CSV table of N, CA and C in Angstrom, one decimal:
chain,number,residue,atom,x,y,z
Q,1273,MET,N,0.8,-1.2,0.0
Q,1273,MET,CA,0.0,0.0,0.0
Q,1273,MET,C,0.9,1.3,0.0
Q,1274,LYS,N,2.0,1.2,0.6
Q,1274,LYS,CA,2.8,2.4,0.7
Q,1274,LYS,C,3.3,2.8,-0.6
Q,1275,ILE,N,3.6,1.9,-1.5
Q,1275,ILE,CA,4.1,2.2,-2.9
Q,1275,ILE,C,3.1,3.0,-3.6
Q,1276,ARG,N,1.8,2.8,-3.4
Q,1276,ARG,CA,0.8,3.6,-4.1
Q,1276,ARG,C,0.8,5.0,-3.7
Q,1277,LYS,N,1.0,5.3,-2.4
Q,1277,LYS,CA,1.1,6.7,-1.9
Q,1277,LYS,C,2.4,7.3,-2.5
Q,1278,ILE,N,3.4,6.6,-2.6
Q,1278,ILE,CA,4.7,7.2,-3.1
Q,1278,ILE,C,4.5,7.6,-4.6
Q,1279,PHE,N,3.8,6.7,-5.4
Q,1279,PHE,CA,3.6,7.1,-6.8
Q,1279,PHE,C,2.6,8.3,-6.9
Q,1280,GLU,N,1.7,8.4,-6.0
Q,1280,GLU,CA,0.8,9.6,-6.0
Q,1280,GLU,C,1.7,10.9,-5.8
Q,1281,LYS,N,2.6,10.8,-4.9
Q,1281,LYS,CA,3.4,12.0,-4.6
Q,1281,LYS,C,4.4,12.2,-5.8
Q,1282,VAL,N,4.8,11.2,-6.5
Q,1282,VAL,CA,5.6,11.4,-7.7
Q,1282,VAL,C,4.8,12.1,-8.8
Q,1283,TYR,N,3.6,11.7,-9.0
Q,1283,TYR,CA,2.7,12.4,-10.0
Q,1283,TYR,C,2.6,13.9,-9.6
Q,1284,LEU,N,2.4,14.1,-8.3
Q,1284,LEU,CA,2.2,15.5,-7.9
Q,1284,LEU,C,3.5,16.3,-8.0
Q,1285,LEU,N,4.7,15.7,-7.8
Q,1285,LEU,CA,6.0,16.3,-8.0
Q,1285,LEU,C,6.2,16.6,-9.5
Q,1286,ILE,N,5.8,15.7,-10.3
Q,1286,ILE,CA,5.9,16.0,-11.8
Q,1286,ILE,C,5.0,17.1,-12.2
Q,1287,PHE,N,3.8,17.2,-11.6
Q,1287,PHE,CA,2.9,18.3,-11.9
Q,1287,PHE,C,3.6,19.7,-11.5
Q,1288,PHE,N,4.2,19.7,-10.3
Q,1288,PHE,CA,4.8,21.0,-9.9
Q,1288,PHE,C,6.0,21.4,-10.7
Q,1289,ILE,N,6.8,20.4,-11.0
Q,1289,ILE,CA,8.0,20.7,-11.9
Q,1289,ILE,C,7.6,21.2,-13.2
Q,1290,ALA,N,6.6,20.5,-13.9
Q,1290,ALA,CA,6.2,20.9,-15.2
Q,1290,ALA,C,5.5,22.2,-15.2
Q,1291,SER,N,4.7,22.5,-14.2
Q,1291,SER,CA,4.0,23.8,-14.1
Q,1291,SER,C,5.0,24.9,-13.8
Q,1292,PHE,N,6.0,24.7,-13.0
Q,1292,PHE,CA,7.0,25.7,-12.7
Q,1292,PHE,C,7.8,26.0,-14.0
Q,1293,GLU,N,8.1,25.0,-14.7
Q,1293,GLU,CA,8.9,25.2,-16.0
Q,1293,GLU,C,8.0,25.9,-17.0
Q,1294,TYR,N,6.7,25.6,-17.0
Q,1294,TYR,CA,5.8,26.2,-18.0
Q,1294,TYR,C,5.7,27.7,-17.7
Q,1295,PHE,N,5.5,28.1,-16.4
Q,1295,PHE,CA,5.2,29.5,-16.0
Q,1295,PHE,C,6.5,30.3,-15.9
Q,1296,PHE,N,7.6,29.7,-15.4
Q,1296,PHE,CA,8.8,30.5,-15.1
Q,1296,PHE,C,10.0,30.1,-16.0
Q,1297,GLY,N,9.8,29.2,-16.9
Q,1297,GLY,CA,10.9,28.8,-17.8
Q,1297,GLY,C,11.2,29.9,-18.8
Q,1298,ASP,N,12.4,30.0,-19.2
Q,1298,ASP,CA,12.8,31.0,-20.2
Q,1298,ASP,C,12.9,30.5,-21.6
Q,1299,ASP,N,12.3,29.4,-21.9
Q,1299,ASP,CA,12.3,28.8,-23.2
Q,1299,ASP,C,11.3,29.6,-24.1
Q,1300,GLN,N,11.8,29.9,-25.3
Q,1300,GLN,CA,11.0,30.7,-26.2
Q,1300,GLN,C,10.2,29.8,-27.2
Q,1301,ASP,N,10.3,28.5,-27.1
Q,1301,ASP,CA,9.6,27.6,-28.0
Q,1301,ASP,C,8.2,27.3,-27.5
Q,1302,PRO,N,7.2,27.8,-28.2
Q,1302,PRO,CA,5.8,27.7,-27.8
Q,1302,PRO,C,5.3,26.2,-27.8
Q,1303,GLU,N,5.9,25.4,-28.7
Q,1303,GLU,CA,5.5,24.0,-28.8
Q,1303,GLU,C,5.9,23.3,-27.5
Q,1304,ARG,N,7.1,23.6,-27.0
Q,1304,ARG,CA,7.6,22.9,-25.8
Q,1304,ARG,C,6.7,23.4,-24.6
Q,1305,LYS,N,6.3,24.6,-24.5
Q,1305,LYS,CA,5.5,25.1,-23.5
Q,1305,LYS,C,4.1,24.4,-23.5
Q,1306,ASN,N,3.6,24.1,-24.7
Q,1306,ASN,CA,2.3,23.4,-24.7
Q,1306,ASN,C,2.5,22.0,-24.3
Q,1307,ILE,N,3.6,21.3,-24.6
Q,1307,ILE,CA,3.8,20.0,-24.1
Q,1307,ILE,C,3.9,19.9,-22.6
Q,1308,LEU,N,4.6,20.9,-22.1
Q,1308,LEU,CA,4.8,21.0,-20.6
Q,1308,LEU,C,3.4,21.2,-19.9
Q,1309,LEU,N,2.6,22.0,-20.5
Q,1309,LEU,CA,1.2,22.2,-19.9
Q,1309,LEU,C,0.4,20.9,-20.0
Q,1310,ILE,N,0.4,20.3,-21.1
Q,1310,ILE,CA,-0.3,19.0,-21.2
Q,1310,ILE,C,0.2,18.0,-20.2
Q,1311,PHE,N,1.5,17.9,-20.1
Q,1311,PHE,CA,2.2,17.0,-19.2
Q,1311,PHE,C,1.8,17.3,-17.8
Q,1312,ALA,N,1.7,18.5,-17.4
Q,1312,ALA,CA,1.4,18.9,-16.0
Q,1312,ALA,C,-0.1,18.5,-15.8
Q,1313,LEU,N,-1.0,18.8,-16.7
Q,1313,LEU,CA,-2.4,18.5,-16.5
Q,1313,LEU,C,-2.6,17.0,-16.4
Q,1314,VAL,N,-1.9,16.2,-17.2
Q,1314,VAL,CA,-2.1,14.7,-17.2
Q,1314,VAL,C,-1.5,14.2,-15.9
Q,1315,SER,N,-0.4,14.8,-15.4
Q,1315,SER,CA,0.1,14.4,-14.1
Q,1315,SER,C,-0.9,14.7,-13.0
Q,1316,LEU,N,-1.5,15.8,-13.0
Q,1316,LEU,CA,-2.5,16.2,-12.0
Q,1316,LEU,C,-3.7,15.3,-12.0
Q,1317,PHE,N,-4.1,15.0,-13.2
Q,1317,PHE,CA,-5.3,14.0,-13.4
Q,1317,PHE,C,-4.9,12.7,-12.8
Q,1318,MET,N,-3.7,12.2,-13.1
Q,1318,MET,CA,-3.3,10.9,-12.6
Q,1318,MET,C,-3.1,10.9,-11.1
Q,1319,PHE,N,-2.7,12.0,-10.5
Q,1319,PHE,CA,-2.6,12.0,-9.1
Q,1319,PHE,C,-4.0,11.8,-8.5
Q,1320,PHE,N,-5.0,12.6,-8.9
Q,1320,PHE,CA,-6.4,12.4,-8.4
Q,1320,PHE,C,-7.0,11.1,-8.7
Q,1321,PHE,N,-6.7,10.6,-9.9
Q,1321,PHE,CA,-7.3,9.3,-10.3
Q,1321,PHE,C,-6.7,8.2,-9.4
Q,1322,ARG,N,-5.4,8.1,-9.2
Q,1322,ARG,CA,-4.8,7.1,-8.4
Q,1322,ARG,C,-5.2,7.2,-7.0
Q,1323,ARG,N,-5.3,8.4,-6.5
Q,1323,ARG,CA,-5.7,8.7,-5.1
Q,1323,ARG,C,-7.2,8.2,-4.9
Q,1324,TYR,N,-8.1,8.5,-5.8
Q,1324,TYR,CA,-9.5,8.1,-5.7
Q,1324,TYR,C,-9.6,6.5,-5.6
Q,1325,PHE,N,-8.9,5.8,-6.5
Q,1325,PHE,CA,-9.0,4.4,-6.5
Q,1325,PHE,C,-8.2,3.7,-5.3
Q,1326,ARG,N,-7.2,4.4,-4.8
Q,1326,ARG,CA,-6.5,3.8,-3.7
Q,1326,ARG,C,-7.4,3.9,-2.5
Q,1327,LYS,N,-8.1,5.1,-2.3
Q,1327,LYS,CA,-9.0,5.2,-1.1
Q,1327,LYS,C,-10.2,4.3,-1.3
Q,1328,LYS,N,-10.7,4.1,-2.5
Q,1328,LYS,CA,-11.8,3.2,-2.7
Q,1328,LYS,C,-11.4,1.8,-2.4
Q,1329,PHE,N,-10.2,1.4,-2.7
Q,1329,PHE,CA,-9.7,0.1,-2.4
Q,1329,PHE,C,-9.5,-0.1,-0.9
Q,1330,GLU,N,-9.0,0.9,-0.3
Q,1330,GLU,CA,-8.8,0.8,1.2
Q,1330,GLU,C,-10.1,0.7,1.9
Q,1331,ASN,N,-11.1,1.5,1.5
Q,1331,ASN,CA,-12.4,1.4,2.2
Q,1331,ASN,C,-13.1,0.1,2.0
Q,1332,ARG,N,-12.8,-0.5,0.8
Q,1332,ARG,CA,-13.4,-1.8,0.5
Q,1332,ARG,C,-12.8,-2.9,1.4
Q,1333,GLN,N,-11.5,-2.8,1.7
Q,1333,GLN,CA,-10.8,-3.8,2.5
Q,1333,GLN,C,-11.2,-3.7,4.0
Q,1334,ILE,N,-11.5,-2.5,4.4
Q,1334,ILE,CA,-11.9,-2.3,5.9
Q,1334,ILE,C,-13.2,-2.9,6.2
Q,1335,LYS,N,-14.2,-2.9,5.3
Q,1335,LYS,CA,-15.5,-3.4,5.6
Q,1335,LYS,C,-15.5,-4.9,5.7
């Protein structure tokens, strides 16, 4: 179970790094910025998706 929480935090870390690079990066390539934004949004979605199913699985085991 602990590995699932670690991967959730990894997805969140990827989101923060990609978002920081998107907003504060000095890269002038707009295509790279779009890829970073998509990558950040997918990482955030995966964080909430994995968290939802981990909690659902934990609640099912408790009962």
